[in-house]
Coordinates of C-alpha atoms in Angstrom, one line a residue:
M537 CA -66.0 3.5 43.1
T538 CA -62.5 3.3 41.5
S539 CA -59.6 5.2 43.0
P540 CA -56.6 6.6 41.0
D541 CA -54.6 4.0 39.2
S542 CA -51.8 6.4 38.6
K543 CA -51.4 10.2 38.4
K544 CA -49.8 9.7 35.0
K545 CA -53.3 8.9 33.6
L546 CA -54.4 12.4 34.7
A547 CA -51.5 14.1 33.1
N548 CA -52.5 12.8 29.6
K549 CA -54.9 15.7 28.9
V550 CA -55.4 18.2 26.1
P551 CA -53.4 21.5 26.5
A552 CA -54.9 23.9 29.1
P553 CA -57.3 26.3 27.5
N554 CA -56.4 30.0 27.2
K555 CA -58.5 33.0 26.4
Q556 CA -58.0 32.8 22.6
S557 CA -58.7 29.1 22.4
I558 CA -61.9 29.5 24.3
L559 CA -63.0 32.4 22.1
D560 CA -62.3 30.2 19.1
E561 CA -64.4 27.4 20.6
L562 CA -67.2 29.7 21.4
Q563 CA -67.3 30.9 17.8
R564 CA -67.1 27.3 16.4
G565 CA -69.8 26.1 18.7
E566 CA -72.1 29.1 17.8
V567 CA -72.4 29.9 21.5
K568 CA -74.6 32.9 22.2
F569 CA -74.4 33.1 26.0
L570 CA -71.7 32.5 28.6
R571 CA -72.5 31.7 32.2
L572 CA -70.1 32.7 34.8
Q573 CA -70.8 30.3 37.6
F574 CA -70.0 30.6 41.3
T575 CA -71.4 29.3 44.6
D576 CA -72.7 31.1 47.7
I577 CA -71.7 30.1 51.3
L578 CA -74.8 27.8 51.7
G579 CA -74.1 25.9 48.5
A580 CA -76.6 27.5 46.0
T581 CA -75.1 27.8 42.5
K582 CA -75.3 31.3 41.1
N583 CA -74.3 32.7 37.7
V584 CA -74.0 35.9 35.7
E585 CA -74.9 35.3 32.1
V586 CA -73.3 37.5 29.4
P587 CA -74.1 37.7 25.6
R588 CA -71.5 37.2 22.9
S589 CA -70.6 40.9 22.8
Q590 CA -69.2 40.5 26.4
F591 CA -67.2 37.3 26.0
E592 CA -63.8 38.9 25.9
K593 CA -64.6 41.0 28.9
A594 CA -65.8 37.9 30.8
L595 CA -62.7 35.9 29.9
S596 CA -60.5 38.7 31.2
G597 CA -62.2 38.6 34.6
D598 CA -63.7 42.0 34.3
V599 CA -67.3 41.2 35.0
T600 CA -68.6 42.6 38.3
F601 CA -71.7 41.7 40.3
D602 CA -73.5 42.9 43.4
G603 CA -72.1 40.8 46.3
S604 CA -74.6 42.2 48.8
A605 CA -77.3 40.3 46.9
V606 CA -75.7 36.9 47.5
E607 CA -76.2 34.9 50.8
G608 CA -73.3 35.5 53.1
F609 CA -71.1 37.6 50.8
T610 CA -70.9 41.3 51.6
R611 CA -72.7 44.3 52.9
V612 CA -74.3 46.9 50.6
E613 CA -71.6 49.5 51.2
E614 CA -68.9 47.1 50.0
S615 CA -70.9 45.2 47.4
D616 CA -68.9 45.3 44.1
M617 CA -67.1 42.0 43.4
L618 CA -65.3 40.5 40.4
L619 CA -65.8 37.1 38.7
R620 CA -62.4 35.6 37.7
P621 CA -63.0 32.6 35.5
D622 CA -61.0 29.4 35.9
L623 CA -60.4 28.7 32.2
S624 CA -59.8 25.0 32.8
T625 CA -63.5 24.7 33.7
F626 CA -64.8 25.8 30.3
L627 CA -67.5 23.6 28.7
I628 CA -70.5 24.0 26.4
Y629 CA -73.8 22.8 27.7
P630 CA -75.6 20.2 25.7
Q631 CA -79.1 21.2 24.5
F632 CA -81.7 20.2 27.0
S633 CA -84.7 21.0 24.7
R634 CA -85.4 22.0 21.1
E635 CA -86.6 25.4 22.2
E636 CA -83.4 26.0 24.1
G637 CA -81.4 25.1 21.0
E638 CA -83.3 27.7 19.0
R639 CA -82.5 30.4 21.5
G640 CA -78.7 29.7 21.2
R641 CA -76.1 27.5 22.8
V642 CA -74.8 28.2 26.3
A643 CA -71.3 27.7 27.7
R644 CA -70.1 27.8 31.3
L645 CA -67.0 28.8 33.2
I646 CA -66.6 28.4 37.0
C647 CA -65.3 31.5 38.6
D648 CA -63.3 32.5 41.7
V649 CA -64.7 35.6 43.4
T650 CA -62.4 38.5 44.1
L651 CA -62.5 42.0 45.5
P652 CA -62.3 44.9 43.0
D653 CA -58.5 45.1 43.5
G654 CA -58.1 41.4 42.6
T655 CA -57.6 40.2 46.2
P656 CA -59.3 36.8 46.7
F657 CA -62.6 37.1 48.6
G658 CA -62.5 35.3 51.9
G659 CA -66.1 34.3 51.6
D660 CA -65.7 32.4 48.3
P661 CA -66.3 28.7 49.1
R662 CA -64.1 27.6 46.2
R663 CA -61.3 29.6 47.6
V664 CA -61.8 27.8 51.0
L665 CA -61.2 24.5 49.3
A666 CA -58.2 25.8 47.3
R667 CA -56.5 26.9 50.5
Q668 CA -56.8 23.3 51.9
I669 CA -55.6 21.8 48.7
E670 CA -52.5 24.1 48.9
R671 CA -52.0 23.1 52.5
A672 CA -52.0 19.4 51.4
R673 CA -49.6 20.2 48.6
Q674 CA -47.1 21.7 51.0
L675 CA -47.2 18.4 52.9
G676 CA -46.6 16.6 49.6
F677 CA -50.1 15.3 49.1
E678 CA -53.0 15.7 46.6
M679 CA -56.5 14.5 47.5
F680 CA -58.6 12.7 45.0
V681 CA -62.4 12.3 45.5
G682 CA -65.1 10.1 44.0
T683 CA -68.7 10.8 45.0
E684 CA -72.0 8.9 45.0
P685 CA -74.7 11.6 45.1
E686 CA -78.3 10.3 45.5
F687 CA -81.5 12.1 44.7
F688 CA -85.3 11.6 44.4
L689 CA -87.5 12.1 41.4
F690 CA -91.1 13.3 42.2
E691 CA -94.2 13.9 40.2
R692 CA -95.4 17.4 39.6
T693 CA -99.0 18.5 39.8
P694 CA -100.9 19.5 36.7
G695 CA -100.0 23.1 37.6
G696 CA -96.3 22.2 37.6
V697 CA -95.9 22.4 41.4
G698 CA -93.6 19.8 42.9
S699 CA -95.0 17.0 45.2
T700 CA -93.6 14.1 47.2
V701 CA -95.3 11.5 45.1
T702 CA -92.5 9.3 43.7
H703 CA -92.5 8.5 40.0
D704 CA -92.0 4.8 40.6
K705 CA -92.2 2.1 43.3
A706 CA -88.9 0.4 42.5
G707 CA -86.1 -0.5 44.8
Y708 CA -82.4 -1.2 44.9
F709 CA -81.0 -2.0 41.4
D710 CA -84.4 -2.6 39.9
L711 CA -84.9 -2.6 36.1
A712 CA -87.7 -1.2 33.9
P713 CA -90.6 -1.3 33.8
I714 CA -90.6 -1.2 37.6
D715 CA -87.8 1.4 37.5
K716 CA -89.5 4.2 35.5
G717 CA -86.4 6.4 36.0
E718 CA -84.2 4.3 33.8
R719 CA -84.7 6.5 30.8
I720 CA -84.2 9.7 32.7
R721 CA -81.0 8.4 34.4
R722 CA -79.6 7.5 31.0
E723 CA -80.5 11.0 29.7
I724 CA -78.7 12.6 32.7
V725 CA -75.7 10.4 32.2
N726 CA -75.6 11.2 28.4
K727 CA -75.7 14.9 29.1
L728 CA -72.9 14.7 31.7
L729 CA -70.8 12.6 29.3
E730 CA -71.3 15.2 26.6
M731 CA -69.9 17.8 29.1
G732 CA -66.8 15.7 29.7
F733 CA -67.8 14.1 33.0
D734 CA -66.4 10.7 33.9
I735 CA -69.3 8.6 35.2
E736 CA -68.8 5.1 36.6
A737 CA -72.3 3.9 37.3
A738 CA -76.0 4.8 37.6
H739 CA -78.8 2.8 39.2
H740 CA -82.0 2.9 41.2
E741 CA -81.5 3.2 44.9
V742 CA -83.3 1.6 47.9
A743 CA -86.3 4.0 48.3
P744 CA -89.0 4.4 45.6
G745 CA -88.1 7.2 43.3
Q746 CA -84.5 7.4 44.5
H747 CA -81.5 7.3 42.2
E748 CA -77.7 7.4 42.4
I749 CA -75.1 8.4 39.8
D750 CA -71.4 7.7 40.7
F751 CA -68.5 9.9 39.7
R752 CA -65.1 8.5 38.9
Y753 CA -62.3 10.0 41.1
A754 CA -60.8 13.3 40.3
P755 CA -58.8 16.0 42.1
A756 CA -60.8 17.6 44.9
L757 CA -61.5 20.9 43.3
E758 CA -62.5 19.3 40.0
T759 CA -64.9 17.0 41.9
A760 CA -66.5 19.9 43.8
D761 CA -67.0 21.8 40.5
R762 CA -68.6 18.7 39.0
I763 CA -71.0 18.3 41.9
A764 CA -72.2 21.9 41.6
T765 CA -72.9 21.4 37.8
F766 CA -74.3 17.9 38.3
K767 CA -77.1 19.2 40.4
F768 CA -78.1 21.7 37.8
V769 CA -78.1 19.0 35.0
V770 CA -80.2 16.6 37.1
K771 CA -82.8 19.2 37.8
R772 CA -82.9 20.5 34.2
V773 CA -83.3 17.0 32.7
A774 CA -86.0 16.1 35.2
L775 CA -87.9 19.3 34.3
E776 CA -87.9 18.2 30.7
Y777 CA -89.7 15.0 31.8
G778 CA -92.2 16.9 33.9
L779 CA -90.6 15.8 37.2
L780 CA -89.0 17.4 40.2
A781 CA -85.5 16.3 41.1
S782 CA -84.7 16.9 44.8
F783 CA -81.4 16.6 46.7
L784 CA -83.2 17.0 50.0
P785 CA -81.6 14.4 52.4
K786 CA -84.9 13.0 53.8
P787 CA -88.0 14.0 51.8
L788 CA -90.0 10.9 52.8
E789 CA -90.3 9.3 56.2
N790 CA -89.8 5.6 56.8
V791 CA -87.5 5.1 53.8
N792 CA -83.8 5.7 53.2
G793 CA -82.7 9.2 52.8
S794 CA -80.2 10.5 50.2
G795 CA -76.5 10.6 51.0
M796 CA -73.4 11.6 49.1
H797 CA -70.7 9.1 50.1
C798 CA -67.2 10.5 49.4
H799 CA -64.3 8.3 48.6
L800 CA -61.1 10.0 49.7
S801 CA -57.5 9.1 49.0
L802 CA -54.2 11.0 49.2
F803 CA -51.5 10.6 46.6
K804 CA -47.8 11.4 47.1
G805 CA -45.3 11.3 44.3
G806 CA -47.7 9.7 42.0
Q807 CA -48.5 6.8 44.4
N808 CA -51.4 6.1 46.7
A809 CA -50.3 7.3 50.2
F810 CA -52.9 5.2 51.9
T811 CA -51.7 1.8 50.9
D812 CA -49.0 -0.3 52.7
P813 CA -49.2 -4.1 52.3
E814 CA -46.9 -4.7 55.3
H815 CA -49.4 -3.1 57.8
E816 CA -52.6 -4.3 59.2
Y817 CA -55.5 -4.0 56.8
G818 CA -53.1 -3.0 54.1
L819 CA -53.3 0.6 55.3
S820 CA -50.3 3.0 55.8
Q821 CA -49.7 5.1 58.8
T822 CA -50.7 8.1 56.7
A823 CA -54.1 6.5 56.1
L824 CA -54.6 5.7 59.8
H825 CA -53.7 9.3 60.8
F826 CA -56.0 10.6 58.2
I827 CA -58.9 8.4 59.4
A828 CA -58.2 9.4 63.0
G829 CA -58.4 13.1 62.0
L830 CA -61.8 12.5 60.3
L831 CA -63.1 10.7 63.3
D832 CA -61.7 13.3 65.7
H833 CA -63.4 16.1 63.9
A834 CA -66.6 14.3 62.8
E835 CA -68.8 16.2 65.2
G836 CA -67.2 19.5 64.1
I837 CA -67.7 18.9 60.4
A838 CA -71.2 17.6 60.6
A839 CA -72.8 21.1 60.2
I840 CA -70.8 21.5 57.0
T841 CA -71.4 18.0 55.4
N842 CA -75.0 17.8 56.7
P843 CA -76.1 21.5 56.8
L844 CA -79.9 21.3 56.9
V845 CA -82.5 20.8 59.7
N846 CA -83.7 17.9 57.4
S847 CA -80.2 16.4 57.2
Y848 CA -80.5 14.9 60.7
K849 CA -83.7 13.1 59.9
R850 CA -81.6 11.0 57.6
L851 CA -78.9 10.4 60.2
V852 CA -81.0 8.0 62.3
P853 CA -80.7 4.3 63.0
G854 CA -82.4 1.8 60.6
F855 CA -82.0 3.5 57.2
E856 CA -78.3 2.7 56.3
A857 CA -77.1 6.2 57.3
P858 CA -74.2 6.5 59.8
V859 CA -75.0 7.6 63.3
N860 CA -71.9 6.3 65.1
I861 CA -68.4 7.8 64.9
A862 CA -66.3 4.7 64.1
W863 CA -64.5 3.1 61.2
S864 CA -64.5 -0.4 59.7
T865 CA -63.0 -2.4 56.9
S866 CA -66.2 -4.5 56.4
N867 CA -69.5 -3.1 57.5
R868 CA -71.5 -0.1 56.4
S869 CA -72.8 0.9 59.8
A870 CA -69.6 2.9 60.5
L871 CA -69.0 6.5 59.6
I872 CA -65.9 5.6 57.6
R873 CA -65.6 2.3 55.6
I874 CA -62.5 1.1 53.9
P875 CA -63.5 -0.7 50.7
A876 CA -61.7 -4.0 50.0
K877 CA -59.5 -3.0 47.1
R878 CA -55.9 -2.0 47.9
G879 CA -52.9 -0.7 46.0
N880 CA -53.8 2.4 44.1
S881 CA -57.5 1.9 44.9
T882 CA -57.0 2.2 48.6
R883 CA -59.4 4.9 50.0
A884 CA -61.6 5.9 52.9
E885 CA -65.4 6.1 52.2
V886 CA -66.9 8.8 54.3
R887 CA -70.6 8.0 54.6
M888 CA -72.1 11.0 56.5
P889 CA -72.2 13.8 53.8
D890 CA -75.5 14.4 52.1
P891 CA -76.1 16.1 48.7
S892 CA -77.5 19.3 50.2
C893 CA -74.0 20.3 51.3
N894 CA -71.8 23.0 49.7
P895 CA -69.3 20.6 48.0
Y896 CA -66.4 23.1 48.3
L897 CA -66.9 23.5 52.1
A898 CA -67.6 19.9 52.7
L899 CA -64.4 18.7 50.9
A900 CA -62.4 21.4 52.5
A901 CA -63.6 20.4 56.0
M902 CA -62.9 16.7 55.4
L903 CA -59.5 17.5 54.0
A904 CA -58.6 19.8 56.9
A905 CA -59.7 17.1 59.4
G906 CA -57.6 14.4 57.7
L907 CA -54.5 16.7 57.4
D908 CA -54.8 17.6 61.1
G909 CA -54.8 13.9 61.9
I910 CA -51.6 13.5 59.8
E911 CA -49.9 16.6 61.4
Q912 CA -50.8 15.6 64.9
R913 CA -50.1 11.9 64.2
L914 CA -53.4 10.9 65.7
E915 CA -54.2 7.2 66.0
P916 CA -57.7 5.9 65.3
P917 CA -59.5 3.5 67.8
P918 CA -59.6 -0.1 66.7
A919 CA -61.7 -0.8 63.6
I920 CA -65.2 -2.2 64.4
Q921 CA -66.2 -5.1 62.1
R922 CA -69.6 -5.9 63.6
N923 CA -72.9 -4.1 63.1
I924 CA -72.7 -1.0 65.4
F925 CA -76.5 -0.5 65.3
K926 CA -76.8 -3.8 67.3
M927 CA -74.3 -2.8 70.0
T928 CA -75.4 -1.9 73.4
V929 CA -74.6 1.5 75.0
R930 CA -72.0 -0.3 77.2
E931 CA -70.4 -1.9 74.2
K932 CA -70.2 1.4 72.4
R933 CA -68.6 3.0 75.4
H934 CA -66.1 0.2 75.6
H935 CA -65.1 0.7 72.0
R936 CA -65.0 4.5 72.3
V937 CA -67.8 4.9 69.8
K938 CA -69.4 8.3 70.0
E939 CA -72.5 9.6 68.1
L940 CA -72.9 12.3 65.5
P941 CA -74.9 15.4 66.5
A942 CA -78.6 14.7 66.8
D943 CA -79.8 17.9 65.1
L944 CA -78.6 21.0 63.4
R945 CA -78.4 23.1 66.6
E946 CA -76.1 20.5 68.2
A947 CA -74.0 20.3 65.0
V948 CA -73.5 24.1 64.9
D949 CA -72.5 24.0 68.6
E950 CA -69.8 21.4 67.8
L951 CA -68.6 23.4 64.7
E952 CA -68.0 26.4 66.9
K953 CA -66.0 24.4 69.3
D954 CA -63.7 23.0 66.6
E955 CA -60.8 25.4 66.1
V956 CA -59.3 23.3 63.3
I957 CA -62.4 23.4 61.1
A958 CA -63.2 27.0 62.0
R959 CA -59.7 28.0 60.9
A960 CA -60.0 26.0 57.7
L961 CA -63.3 27.8 56.8
G962 CA -61.9 31.2 57.6
E963 CA -63.5 33.9 59.7
H964 CA -65.9 35.3 57.0
V965 CA -67.3 31.9 56.0
M966 CA -67.5 30.7 59.6
D967 CA -69.3 33.7 60.9
H968 CA -71.8 33.9 58.1
F969 CA -72.4 30.2 57.9
V970 CA -73.1 29.9 61.7
A971 CA -75.3 32.9 61.7
A972 CA -77.4 31.5 58.8
K973 CA -77.7 28.1 60.5
R974 CA -78.6 29.6 63.8
A975 CA -81.4 31.6 62.1
E976 CA -82.6 28.4 60.3
W977 CA -82.8 26.5 63.5
R978 CA -84.7 29.3 65.3
Q979 CA -87.2 29.5 62.5
Y980 CA -87.7 25.7 62.5
S981 CA -88.1 25.6 66.3
A982 CA -90.7 28.3 66.2
T983 CA -92.8 26.6 63.5
V984 CA -95.8 24.5 64.5
H985 CA -95.5 21.2 62.6
Q986 CA -98.4 18.9 61.5
W987 CA -96.9 16.2 63.6
E988 CA -97.5 18.2 66.8
L989 CA -101.1 18.9 65.8
D990 CA -101.8 15.3 65.0
R991 CA -100.2 14.1 68.2
Y992 CA -101.4 16.7 70.8
L993 CA -104.3 18.7 69.5
D994 CA -107.1 16.4 70.7
L995 CA -105.3 15.2 73.8
I996 CA -104.4 18.4 75.5

């Protein structure tokens, strides 16, 4: 994963689109439908699609929707909300099938959600991230993020229902014919490139049927936008091949789960603020404070970066997922790893997030944690260069190594204790997210699972 070489590279872009330029592009591209995309609190991508006759109204931010119908948004009596498009996110979707092309091309704009009077809606996850980006800007920083989302491809039944039968038996970096997903991965990457994504690599992962596509670094908001669209593209291409693409963190037992490692770096004045060749490990004090903040709030952000009951079945020893709250410059058993490259490529790889998370909330929580470390001038414990999985309890205690929450209930408990992360999320998001996750845990706890029947039914 490459970090920013220079902010000057990012400045060399085409002029920012405006309403008229987008209308012209819609006409040239013979676009018939425009999707106004947004994300609910739990990370599900939503959209309102309008026909050509409503393009001008949509670009003016005058399209309303019923917020009471969206998870965690508003009550019925205060349901009207507006979609205000971010014109910089405009793109035309590639054609995913011949039939789709015949129905007319589709374009997309990602929107901020506002109240009818134009006031930003406190429950909009994109707004939550924007607030933390502004907080970083006031401190002189801008965060760049590169991500490595993983996913599984499963067979569908003759009736089109998804299964957990993987489409191949390949492993890490395998090639065709063992890796049957090679063609699909290339198709996904080609569609993403058509849409202007900057993709660094794509390969088969460790588990059968598991794949990874790596994003080049970008500003945090742009990366979150890309992740939301990426999931749609992956699922859409898989569907064309008769497969199910799943971002569930742990769909299969006894194999590696799917993570979404996030490579974070701060830039200040066009230079990487994490690098300092005069200090130990080539890391600046800013980097060390940021790492310390991430470690200090790791338990509190877990419910955000790993938001499902299923997430914690990935975060167990033996499957390359982090369990221990520690950092390292060499081994991958730590929560945070510092890759070897320095200079403008200096960054912190946070290994706990999984692809089921809401990307806006996850990046906001990690940025808030790191900035708190900078503001409080926190110091991280010594880096641990050995395999933490092989350390004894006494050794972990000696090195001040704590563990991540063991399940979703524990993670939500920790989130409620963390005032910094709660403040970053805001009251609306915090209250609705916690309520939804408490309900999810209660339902899971009350469900009788097959494991219980297999283990106890004949014995008791």
